[in-house]
PDB file of N, CA and C in Angstrom:
ATOM      1  N   UNK A   1       7.704 -10.105   3.819  1.00 52.00           N
ATOM      2  CA  UNK A   1       7.243  -9.055   2.805  1.00 52.00           C
ATOM      3  C   UNK A   1       7.452  -8.246   3.207  1.00 52.00           C
ATOM      4  N   UNK A   2       7.548  -6.983   1.782  1.00 59.00           N
ATOM      5  CA  UNK A   2       8.167  -5.706   1.955  1.00 59.00           C
ATOM      6  C   UNK A   2       7.301  -4.694   2.274  1.00 59.00           C
ATOM      7  N   UNK A   3       7.472  -4.024   2.973  1.00 70.00           N
ATOM      8  CA  UNK A   3       6.698  -2.586   3.022  1.00 70.00           C
ATOM      9  C   UNK A   3       6.219  -2.019   1.820  1.00 70.00           C
ATOM     10  N   UNK A   4       4.923  -1.301   1.712  1.00 77.00           N
ATOM     11  CA  UNK A   4       4.333  -0.761   0.665  1.00 77.00           C
ATOM     12  C   UNK A   4       4.256   0.313   1.015  1.00 77.00           C
ATOM     13  N   UNK A   5       4.392   1.649   0.772  1.00 77.00           N
ATOM     14  CA  UNK A   5       3.583   2.730   1.498  1.00 77.00           C
ATOM     15  C   UNK A   5       2.313   3.463   0.790  1.00 77.00           C
ATOM     16  N   UNK A   6       1.965   3.535   1.474  1.00 76.00           N
ATOM     17  CA  UNK A   6       0.296   3.946   0.666  1.00 76.00           C
ATOM     18  C   UNK A   6       0.408   4.839  -0.329  1.00 76.00           C
ATOM     19  N   UNK A   7       1.404   5.416  -0.950  1.00 82.00           N
ATOM     20  CA  UNK A   7       1.647   6.839  -1.903  1.00 82.00           C
ATOM     21  C   UNK A   7       1.936   5.340  -3.219  1.00 82.00           C
ATOM     22  N   UNK A   8       2.481   4.565  -3.146  1.00 86.00           N
ATOM     23  CA  UNK A   8       2.637   3.565  -4.107  1.00 86.00           C
ATOM     24  C   UNK A   8       1.676   2.571  -4.372  1.00 86.00           C
ATOM     25  N   UNK A   9       0.919   2.262  -3.373  1.00 85.00           N
ATOM     26  CA  UNK A   9       0.106   1.267  -3.328  1.00 85.00           C
ATOM     27  C   UNK A   9      -1.293   2.296  -4.499  1.00 85.00           C
ATOM     28  N   UNK A  10      -1.215   3.512  -3.873  1.00 87.00           N
ATOM     29  CA  UNK A  10      -2.552   4.320  -4.960  1.00 87.00           C
ATOM     30  C   UNK A  10      -1.567   4.441  -6.142  1.00 87.00           C
ATOM     31  N   UNK A  11      -0.451   4.863  -6.212  1.00 92.00           N
ATOM     32  CA  UNK A  11      -0.173   4.804  -7.834  1.00 92.00           C
ATOM     33  C   UNK A  11      -0.238   3.507  -8.643  1.00 92.00           C
ATOM     34  N   UNK A  12      -0.290   2.247  -7.727  1.00 92.00           N
ATOM     35  CA  UNK A  12      -0.403   1.036  -8.630  1.00 92.00           C
ATOM     36  C   UNK A  12      -1.352   0.808  -9.160  1.00 92.00           C
ATOM     37  N   UNK A  13      -2.581   1.151  -7.932  1.00 91.00           N
ATOM     38  CA  UNK A  13      -3.878   0.904  -8.136  1.00 91.00           C
ATOM     39  C   UNK A  13      -4.645   2.073  -9.249  1.00 91.00           C
ATOM     40  N   UNK A  14      -3.808   3.240  -9.673  1.00 93.00           N
ATOM     41  CA  UNK A  14      -4.154   4.374 -10.345  1.00 93.00           C
ATOM     42  C   UNK A  14      -4.086   3.726 -11.986  1.00 93.00           C
ATOM     43  N   UNK A  15      -2.835   3.085 -11.967  1.00 93.00           N
ATOM     44  CA  UNK A  15      -2.284   2.467 -13.184  1.00 93.00           C
ATOM     45  C   UNK A  15      -2.585   1.425 -13.651  1.00 93.00           C
ATOM     46  N   UNK A  16      -2.979   0.134 -13.065  1.00 92.00           N
ATOM     47  CA  UNK A  16      -4.123  -0.451 -12.720  1.00 92.00           C
ATOM     48  C   UNK A  16      -5.491  -0.450 -13.461  1.00 92.00           C
ATOM     49  N   UNK A  17      -6.135   0.531 -12.828  1.00 92.00           N
ATOM     50  CA  UNK A  17      -7.434   1.149 -13.524  1.00 92.00           C
ATOM     51  C   UNK A  17      -7.236   2.062 -14.731  1.00 92.00           C
ATOM     52  N   UNK A  18      -5.925   2.605 -14.727  1.00 92.00           N
ATOM     53  CA  UNK A  18      -5.936   2.776 -16.287  1.00 92.00           C
ATOM     54  C   UNK A  18      -5.883   1.925 -17.155  1.00 92.00           C
ATOM     55  N   UNK A  19      -5.168   0.690 -16.555  1.00 92.00           N
ATOM     56  CA  UNK A  19      -4.995  -0.103 -18.000  1.00 92.00           C
ATOM     57  C   UNK A  19      -5.773  -0.901 -18.210  1.00 92.00           C
ATOM     58  N   UNK A  20      -6.656  -1.203 -17.163  1.00 90.00           N
ATOM     59  CA  UNK A  20      -8.030  -2.125 -17.316  1.00 90.00           C
ATOM     60  C   UNK A  20      -8.704  -1.373 -18.451  1.00 90.00           C
ATOM     61  N   UNK A  21      -8.513  -0.081 -18.971  1.00 89.00           N
ATOM     62  CA  UNK A  21      -9.508   0.854 -19.669  1.00 89.00           C
ATOM     63  C   UNK A  21      -9.051   0.745 -20.962  1.00 89.00           C
ATOM     64  N   UNK A  22      -7.594   0.271 -20.956  1.00 86.00           N
ATOM     65  CA  UNK A  22      -6.909   0.090 -22.409  1.00 86.00           C
ATOM     66  C   UNK A  22      -6.804  -1.030 -22.923  1.00 86.00           C
ATOM     67  N   UNK A  23      -6.172  -1.059 -23.945  1.00 85.00           N
ATOM     68  CA  UNK A  23      -5.624  -2.588 -24.137  1.00 85.00           C
ATOM     69  C   UNK A  23      -4.350  -2.937 -24.120  1.00 85.00           C
ATOM     70  N   UNK A  24      -3.894  -4.194 -23.588  1.00 89.00           N
ATOM     71  CA  UNK A  24      -2.522  -4.370 -23.288  1.00 89.00           C
ATOM     72  C   UNK A  24      -1.497  -4.483 -24.294  1.00 89.00           C
ATOM     73  N   UNK A  25      -1.982  -4.024 -25.205  1.00 88.00           N
ATOM     74  CA  UNK A  25      -0.968  -3.848 -26.584  1.00 88.00           C
ATOM     75  C   UNK A  25       0.035  -4.911 -26.987  1.00 88.00           C
ATOM     76  N   UNK A  26      -0.381  -6.016 -26.820  1.00 92.00           N
ATOM     77  CA  UNK A  26      -0.164  -7.008 -27.141  1.00 92.00           C
ATOM     78  C   UNK A  26       1.316  -7.485 -25.900  1.00 92.00           C
ATOM     79  N   UNK A  27       0.902  -7.121 -24.980  1.00 93.00           N
ATOM     80  CA  UNK A  27       2.043  -7.623 -23.641  1.00 93.00           C
ATOM     81  C   UNK A  27       0.603  -8.408 -23.022  1.00 93.00           C
ATOM     82  N   UNK A  28       1.407  -9.511 -22.194  1.00 94.00           N
ATOM     83  CA  UNK A  28       0.411 -10.596 -21.336  1.00 94.00           C
ATOM     84  C   UNK A  28      -0.141 -10.128 -20.226  1.00 94.00           C
ATOM     85  N   UNK A  29      -1.322 -10.698 -19.448  1.00 94.00           N
ATOM     86  CA  UNK A  29      -1.661 -10.206 -18.507  1.00 94.00           C
ATOM     87  C   UNK A  29      -0.281  -9.991 -17.493  1.00 94.00           C
ATOM     88  N   UNK A  30       0.120 -11.376 -17.528  1.00 95.00           N
ATOM     89  CA  UNK A  30       1.149 -11.388 -16.509  1.00 95.00           C
ATOM     90  C   UNK A  30       2.657 -10.615 -16.789  1.00 95.00           C
ATOM     91  N   UNK A  31       2.735 -10.279 -17.951  1.00 96.00           N
ATOM     92  CA  UNK A  31       3.683  -8.903 -17.773  1.00 96.00           C
ATOM     93  C   UNK A  31       3.452  -7.696 -17.569  1.00 96.00           C
ATOM     94  N   UNK A  32       1.971  -7.889 -18.032  1.00 95.00           N
ATOM     95  CA  UNK A  32       1.310  -5.925 -17.708  1.00 95.00           C
ATOM     96  C   UNK A  32       1.555  -5.948 -16.273  1.00 95.00           C
ATOM     97  N   UNK A  33       1.134  -6.808 -15.764  1.00 95.00           N
ATOM     98  CA  UNK A  33       0.649  -7.378 -14.073  1.00 95.00           C
ATOM     99  C   UNK A  33       2.456  -6.698 -13.590  1.00 95.00           C
ATOM    100  N   UNK A  34       2.983  -7.573 -13.964  1.00 96.00           N
ATOM    101  CA  UNK A  34       4.695  -7.471 -13.701  1.00 96.00           C
ATOM    102  C   UNK A  34       5.055  -5.975 -13.383  1.00 96.00           C
ATOM    103  N   UNK A  35       5.226  -5.610 -14.704  1.00 95.00           N
ATOM    104  CA  UNK A  35       5.608  -4.250 -14.682  1.00 95.00           C
ATOM    105  C   UNK A  35       4.782  -3.024 -14.080  1.00 95.00           C
ATOM    106  N   UNK A  36       3.676  -3.163 -14.143  1.00 95.00           N
ATOM    107  CA  UNK A  36       2.966  -2.255 -13.193  1.00 95.00           C
ATOM    108  C   UNK A  36       3.479  -2.271 -11.633  1.00 95.00           C
ATOM    109  N   UNK A  37       3.135  -3.579 -10.988  1.00 94.00           N
ATOM    110  CA  UNK A  37       3.248  -3.472  -9.427  1.00 94.00           C
ATOM    111  C   UNK A  37       4.774  -3.527  -9.278  1.00 94.00           C
ATOM    112  N   UNK A  38       5.736  -3.933  -9.906  1.00 94.00           N
ATOM    113  CA  UNK A  38       6.891  -3.956 -10.031  1.00 94.00           C
ATOM    114  C   UNK A  38       7.386  -5.071  -9.207  1.00 94.00           C
ATOM    115  N   UNK A  39       6.996  -6.314  -9.934  1.00 95.00           N
ATOM    116  CA  UNK A  39       7.139  -7.784  -9.226  1.00 95.00           C
ATOM    117  C   UNK A  39       8.613  -8.131  -9.589  1.00 95.00           C
ATOM    118  N   UNK A  40       9.455  -7.954  -9.103  1.00 94.00           N
ATOM    119  CA  UNK A  40      11.078  -8.402  -8.873  1.00 94.00           C
ATOM    120  C   UNK A  40      10.925  -9.906  -9.628  1.00 94.00           C
ATOM    121  N   UNK A  41      10.104 -10.690  -9.215  1.00 96.00           N
ATOM    122  CA  UNK A  41      10.477 -12.103  -9.770  1.00 96.00           C
ATOM    123  C   UNK A  41       8.613 -12.032 -10.666  1.00 96.00           C
ATOM    124  N   UNK A  42       9.008 -12.346 -12.040  1.00 96.00           N
ATOM    125  CA  UNK A  42       8.074 -11.992 -13.217  1.00 96.00           C
ATOM    126  C   UNK A  42       7.605 -12.961 -13.962  1.00 96.00           C
ATOM    127  N   UNK A  43       7.679 -14.129 -12.580  1.00 96.00           N
ATOM    128  CA  UNK A  43       7.159 -15.602 -13.238  1.00 96.00           C
ATOM    129  C   UNK A  43       5.569 -15.825 -12.770  1.00 96.00           C
ATOM    130  N   UNK A  44       4.741 -16.277 -12.665  1.00 95.00           N
ATOM    131  CA  UNK A  44       3.230 -16.153 -12.311  1.00 95.00           C
ATOM    132  C   UNK A  44       2.737 -16.217 -10.941  1.00 95.00           C
ATOM    133  N   UNK A  45       4.034 -17.124 -10.502  1.00 96.00           N
ATOM    134  CA  UNK A  45       4.151 -17.275  -9.258  1.00 96.00           C
ATOM    135  C   UNK A  45       4.514 -15.894  -8.444  1.00 96.00           C
ATOM    136  N   UNK A  46       5.643 -15.207  -8.862  1.00 96.00           N
ATOM    137  CA  UNK A  46       6.064 -14.350  -8.475  1.00 96.00           C
ATOM    138  C   UNK A  46       5.006 -13.108  -8.467  1.00 96.00           C
ATOM    139  N   UNK A  47       4.590 -12.523  -9.665  1.00 95.00           N
ATOM    140  CA  UNK A  47       3.346 -11.825 -10.007  1.00 95.00           C
ATOM    141  C   UNK A  47       2.144 -11.579  -9.260  1.00 95.00           C
ATOM    142  N   UNK A  48       1.365 -13.121  -8.564  1.00 95.00           N
ATOM    143  CA  UNK A  48       0.771 -13.159  -7.549  1.00 95.00           C
ATOM    144  C   UNK A  48       0.985 -13.230  -6.184  1.00 95.00           C
ATOM    145  N   UNK A  49       1.864 -13.243  -6.155  1.00 94.00           N
ATOM    146  CA  UNK A  49       2.890 -13.177  -4.692  1.00 94.00           C
ATOM    147  C   UNK A  49       2.586 -11.119  -4.291  1.00 94.00           C
ATOM    148  N   UNK A  50       3.151 -10.831  -5.334  1.00 92.00           N
ATOM    149  CA  UNK A  50       3.454  -9.142  -5.340  1.00 92.00           C
ATOM    150  C   UNK A  50       2.098  -9.079  -5.215  1.00 92.00           C
ATOM    151  N   UNK A  51       1.005  -8.745  -5.931  1.00 92.00           N
ATOM    152  CA  UNK A  51      -0.557  -8.668  -6.106  1.00 92.00           C
ATOM    153  C   UNK A  51      -0.995  -8.917  -4.934  1.00 92.00           C
ATOM    154  N   UNK A  52      -0.927 -10.326  -4.151  1.00 91.00           N
ATOM    155  CA  UNK A  52      -1.209 -10.789  -2.498  1.00 91.00           C
ATOM    156  C   UNK A  52      -0.290  -9.530  -1.424  1.00 91.00           C
ATOM    157  N   UNK A  53       0.772  -8.904  -1.743  1.00 88.00           N
ATOM    158  CA  UNK A  53       1.317  -8.102  -0.991  1.00 88.00           C
ATOM    159  C   UNK A  53       0.685  -6.740  -1.124  1.00 88.00           C
ATOM    160  N   UNK A  54       0.370  -6.400  -2.556  1.00 87.00           N
ATOM    161  CA  UNK A  54      -0.471  -5.172  -2.228  1.00 87.00           C
ATOM    162  C   UNK A  54      -1.977  -5.468  -1.971  1.00 87.00           C
ATOM    163  N   UNK A  55      -2.626  -6.135  -1.909  1.00 85.00           N
ATOM    164  CA  UNK A  55      -3.774  -6.724  -1.161  1.00 85.00           C
ATOM    165  C   UNK A  55      -3.469  -6.739   0.264  1.00 85.00           C
ATOM    166  N   UNK A  56      -2.432  -6.951   1.128  1.00 83.00           N
ATOM    167  CA  UNK A  56      -2.284  -7.300   2.499  1.00 83.00           C
ATOM    168  C   UNK A  56      -2.040  -5.545   3.072  1.00 83.00           C
ATOM    169  N   UNK A  57      -2.837  -5.487   3.662  1.00 78.00           N
ATOM    170  CA  UNK A  57      -2.178  -4.150   4.198  1.00 78.00           C
ATOM    171  C   UNK A  57      -2.009  -4.649   6.086  1.00 78.00           C
ATOM    172  N   UNK A  58      -1.057  -3.770   6.669  1.00 83.00           N
ATOM    173  CA  UNK A  58      -1.110  -4.292   7.888  1.00 83.00           C
ATOM    174  C   UNK A  58      -1.969  -3.386   8.702  1.00 83.00           C
ATOM    175  N   UNK A  59      -2.089  -4.123  10.280  1.00 90.00           N
ATOM    176  CA  UNK A  59      -2.491  -3.152  11.112  1.00 90.00           C
ATOM    177  C   UNK A  59      -1.425  -2.853  12.048  1.00 90.00           C
ATOM    178  N   UNK A  60      -1.851  -1.845  12.730  1.00 92.00           N
ATOM    179  CA  UNK A  60      -1.287  -1.177  13.747  1.00 92.00           C
ATOM    180  C   UNK A  60      -2.221  -0.477  14.679  1.00 92.00           C
ATOM    181  N   UNK A  61      -1.415  -0.470  16.301  1.00 94.00           N
ATOM    182  CA  UNK A  61      -1.757   0.523  17.099  1.00 94.00           C
ATOM    183  C   UNK A  61      -1.623   1.894  16.879  1.00 94.00           C
ATOM    184  N   UNK A  62      -1.239   2.881  17.543  1.00 93.00           N
ATOM    185  CA  UNK A  62      -1.263   4.336  17.674  1.00 93.00           C
ATOM    186  C   UNK A  62      -1.658   4.807  18.827  1.00 93.00           C
ATOM    187  N   UNK A  63      -0.607   5.425  19.580  1.00 91.00           N
ATOM    188  CA  UNK A  63      -0.746   6.543  20.405  1.00 91.00           C
ATOM    189  C   UNK A  63      -1.027   7.720  19.813  1.00 91.00           C
ATOM    190  N   UNK A  64      -2.000   8.093  20.094  1.00 88.00           N
ATOM    191  CA  UNK A  64      -2.622   9.720  19.891  1.00 88.00           C
ATOM    192  C   UNK A  64      -2.799  10.481  21.030  1.00 88.00           C
ATOM    193  N   UNK A  65      -1.980  11.924  21.426  1.00 89.00           N
ATOM    194  CA  UNK A  65      -2.275  13.083  21.726  1.00 89.00           C
ATOM    195  C   UNK A  65      -3.397  13.779  21.561  1.00 89.00           C
ATOM    196  N   UNK A  66      -3.995  14.569  22.577  1.00 88.00           N
ATOM    197  CA  UNK A  66      -5.431  15.393  22.401  1.00 88.00           C
ATOM    198  C   UNK A  66      -4.998  16.429  21.387  1.00 88.00           C
ATOM    199  N   UNK A  67      -3.880  16.720  20.872  1.00 88.00           N
ATOM    200  CA  UNK A  67      -2.967  18.100  19.993  1.00 88.00           C
ATOM    201  C   UNK A  67      -3.245  17.056  18.818  1.00 88.00           C
ATOM    202  N   UNK A  68      -3.711  15.503  18.567  1.00 86.00           N
ATOM    203  CA  UNK A  68      -3.335  15.349  17.251  1.00 86.00           C
ATOM    204  C   UNK A  68      -2.141  14.401  17.122  1.00 86.00           C
ATOM    205  N   UNK A  69      -1.070  14.314  17.531  1.00 90.00           N
ATOM    206  CA  UNK A  69       0.179  14.127  17.104  1.00 90.00           C
ATOM    207  C   UNK A  69      -0.417  12.662  17.831  1.00 90.00           C
ATOM    208  N   UNK A  70       0.213  11.620  16.521  1.00 93.00           N
ATOM    209  CA  UNK A  70       0.488  10.372  17.069  1.00 93.00           C
ATOM    210  C   UNK A  70       2.042   9.897  17.034  1.00 93.00           C
ATOM    211  N   UNK A  71       1.854   8.061  17.311  1.00 94.00           N
ATOM    212  CA  UNK A  71       3.018   7.763  17.188  1.00 94.00           C
ATOM    213  C   UNK A  71       2.226   6.062  16.328  1.00 94.00           C
ATOM    214  N   UNK A  72       3.003   5.881  15.412  1.00 93.00           N
ATOM    215  CA  UNK A  72       2.398   4.119  14.940  1.00 93.00           C
ATOM    216  C   UNK A  72       3.731   3.165  15.766  1.00 93.00           C
ATOM    217  N   UNK A  73       2.835   2.532  15.979  1.00 94.00           N
ATOM    218  CA  UNK A  73       3.373   1.343  16.823  1.00 94.00           C
ATOM    219  C   UNK A  73       4.382   0.283  15.645  1.00 94.00           C
ATOM    220  N   UNK A  74       3.912   0.034  14.513  1.00 91.00           N
ATOM    221  CA  UNK A  74       4.115  -0.221  13.431  1.00 91.00           C
ATOM    222  C   UNK A  74       5.514   0.133  12.666  1.00 91.00           C
ATOM    223  N   UNK A  75       5.345   1.453  12.457  1.00 90.00           N
ATOM    224  CA  UNK A  75       6.791   1.372  11.509  1.00 90.00           C
ATOM    225  C   UNK A  75       7.601   2.530  12.457  1.00 90.00           C
ATOM    226  N   UNK A  76       6.941   3.133  13.530  1.00 93.00           N
ATOM    227  CA  UNK A  76       7.710   4.093  14.539  1.00 93.00           C
ATOM    228  C   UNK A  76       7.380   5.653  14.033  1.00 93.00           C
ATOM    229  N   UNK A  77       6.512   6.265  13.205  1.00 92.00           N
ATOM    230  CA  UNK A  77       6.070   7.154  12.455  1.00 92.00           C
ATOM    231  C   UNK A  77       5.599   7.917  13.433  1.00 92.00           C
ATOM    232  N   UNK A  78       5.889   8.975  13.328  1.00 94.00           N
ATOM    233  CA  UNK A  78       5.479  10.507  14.357  1.00 94.00           C
ATOM    234  C   UNK A  78       5.304  11.357  13.494  1.00 94.00           C
ATOM    235  N   UNK A  79       3.796  11.443  13.557  1.00 91.00           N
ATOM    236  CA  UNK A  79       2.615  12.465  12.774  1.00 91.00           C
ATOM    237  C   UNK A  79       1.711  13.319  13.446  1.00 91.00           C
ATOM    238  N   UNK A  80       0.533  13.954  12.730  1.00 89.00           N
ATOM    239  CA  UNK A  80       0.108  14.813  13.168  1.00 89.00           C
ATOM    240  C   UNK A  80      -1.646  14.424  12.575  1.00 89.00           C
ATOM    241  N   UNK A  81      -2.322  14.253  12.811  1.00 86.00           N
ATOM    242  CA  UNK A  81      -3.660  14.763  11.887  1.00 86.00           C
ATOM    243  C   UNK A  81      -4.669  15.166  13.087  1.00 86.00           C
ATOM    244  N   UNK A  82      -5.614  15.229  12.128  1.00 79.00           N
ATOM    245  CA  UNK A  82      -7.289  16.452  12.878  1.00 79.00           C
ATOM    246  C   UNK A  82      -7.745  15.672  13.815  1.00 79.00           C
ATOM    247  N   UNK A  83      -7.600  16.124  15.393  1.00 73.00           N
ATOM    248  CA  UNK A  83      -8.149  15.281  16.230  1.00 73.00           C
ATOM    249  C   UNK A  83      -9.495  15.196  15.844  1.00 73.00           C
ATOM    250  N   UNK A  84     -10.293  16.115  15.143  1.00 75.00           N
ATOM    251  CA  UNK A  84     -11.804  15.760  15.120  1.00 75.00           C
ATOM    252  C   UNK A  84     -12.387  15.000  14.385  1.00 75.00           C
ATOM    253  N   UNK A  85     -11.068  14.015  13.294  1.00 77.00           N
ATOM    254  CA  UNK A  85     -11.488  13.471  12.150  1.00 77.00           C
ATOM    255  C   UNK A  85     -11.171  11.856  12.370  1.00 77.00           C
ATOM    256  N   UNK A  86     -10.113  11.785  13.873  1.00 77.00           N
ATOM    257  CA  UNK A  86      -9.806  10.571  13.939  1.00 77.00           C
ATOM    258  C   UNK A  86      -8.456  10.048  13.204  1.00 77.00           C
ATOM    259  N   UNK A  87      -7.994   8.832  13.333  1.00 84.00           N
ATOM    260  CA  UNK A  87      -7.060   8.784  11.935  1.00 84.00           C
ATOM    261  C   UNK A  87      -7.130   7.191  11.872  1.00 84.00           C
ATOM    262  N   UNK A  88      -7.610   6.810  10.563  1.00 88.00           N
ATOM    263  CA  UNK A  88      -7.616   5.386   9.755  1.00 88.00           C
ATOM    264  C   UNK A  88      -6.399   4.775   9.765  1.00 88.00           C
ATOM    265  N   UNK A  89      -5.290   5.211   8.849  1.00 86.00           N
ATOM    266  CA  UNK A  89      -4.239   4.548   8.643  1.00 86.00           C
ATOM    267  C   UNK A  89      -3.269   5.591   9.019  1.00 86.00           C
ATOM    268  N   UNK A  90      -1.787   4.976   8.996  1.00 87.00           N
ATOM    269  CA  UNK A  90      -0.657   5.595   9.239  1.00 87.00           C
ATOM    270  C   UNK A  90      -0.408   6.116   8.110  1.00 87.00           C
ATOM    271  N   UNK A  91      -0.109   7.401   7.955  1.00 84.00           N
ATOM    272  CA  UNK A  91       0.105   7.895   6.539  1.00 84.00           C
ATOM    273  C   UNK A  91       1.601   7.592   6.158  1.00 84.00           C
ATOM    274  N   UNK A  92       2.371   7.455   6.522  1.00 84.00           N
ATOM    275  CA  UNK A  92       3.602   6.389   6.311  1.00 84.00           C
ATOM    276  C   UNK A  92       3.830   5.090   5.986  1.00 84.00           C
ATOM    277  N   UNK A  93       3.382   4.156   6.666  1.00 83.00           N
ATOM    278  CA  UNK A  93       3.690   2.604   6.350  1.00 83.00           C
ATOM    279  C   UNK A  93       2.093   2.075   5.536  1.00 83.00           C
ATOM    280  N   UNK A  94       1.208   3.343   6.110  1.00 81.00           N
ATOM    281  CA  UNK A  94      -0.374   2.375   5.350  1.00 81.00           C
ATOM    282  C   UNK A  94      -1.007   1.351   6.076  1.00 81.00           C
ATOM    283  N   UNK A  95      -0.785   1.216   7.433  1.00 86.00           N
ATOM    284  CA  UNK A  95      -0.944   0.036   8.302  1.00 86.00           C
ATOM    285  C   UNK A  95      -2.686   0.988   8.777  1.00 86.00           C
ATOM    286  N   UNK A  96      -3.882  -0.061   8.716  1.00 87.00           N
ATOM    287  CA  UNK A  96      -4.819   0.273   9.107  1.00 87.00           C
ATOM    288  C   UNK A  96      -4.579   0.412  10.817  1.00 87.00           C
ATOM    289  N   UNK A  97      -4.794   1.459  11.397  1.00 91.00           N
ATOM    290  CA  UNK A  97      -5.109   1.800  12.419  1.00 91.00           C
ATOM    291  C   UNK A  97      -6.512   0.799  13.407  1.00 91.00           C
ATOM    292  N   UNK A  98      -5.947  -0.036  14.253  1.00 89.00           N
ATOM    293  CA  UNK A  98      -7.151  -0.700  14.912  1.00 89.00           C
ATOM    294  C   UNK A  98      -7.745  -0.239  16.056  1.00 89.00           C
ATOM    295  N   UNK A  99      -7.130   0.197  16.857  1.00 80.00           N
ATOM    296  CA  UNK A  99      -7.088   0.761  18.484  1.00 80.00           C
ATOM    297  C   UNK A  99      -8.531   2.295  18.083  1.00 80.00           C
TER     298      UNK A  99
END
């Protein structure tokens, strides 16, 4: 499974929502989904696998310091968050924080 960044996931969701409000312009649903999601394998199986990858969000644990600096154990990213707000997702890999 390829890692999908949060930014890429949000871009795809936005385009899916936009497309849901428009016509496919003669394009099949399968081709539209392949194009929007960036599926390398454009067969229906490949498109469905890509949609599943997008729906799957990995989980991670993080180590958070009192100043809000954190280390993601899934991707190794070191970042900073507001210590009062907590951390729900790694800003780098998008993994959901479970600890």
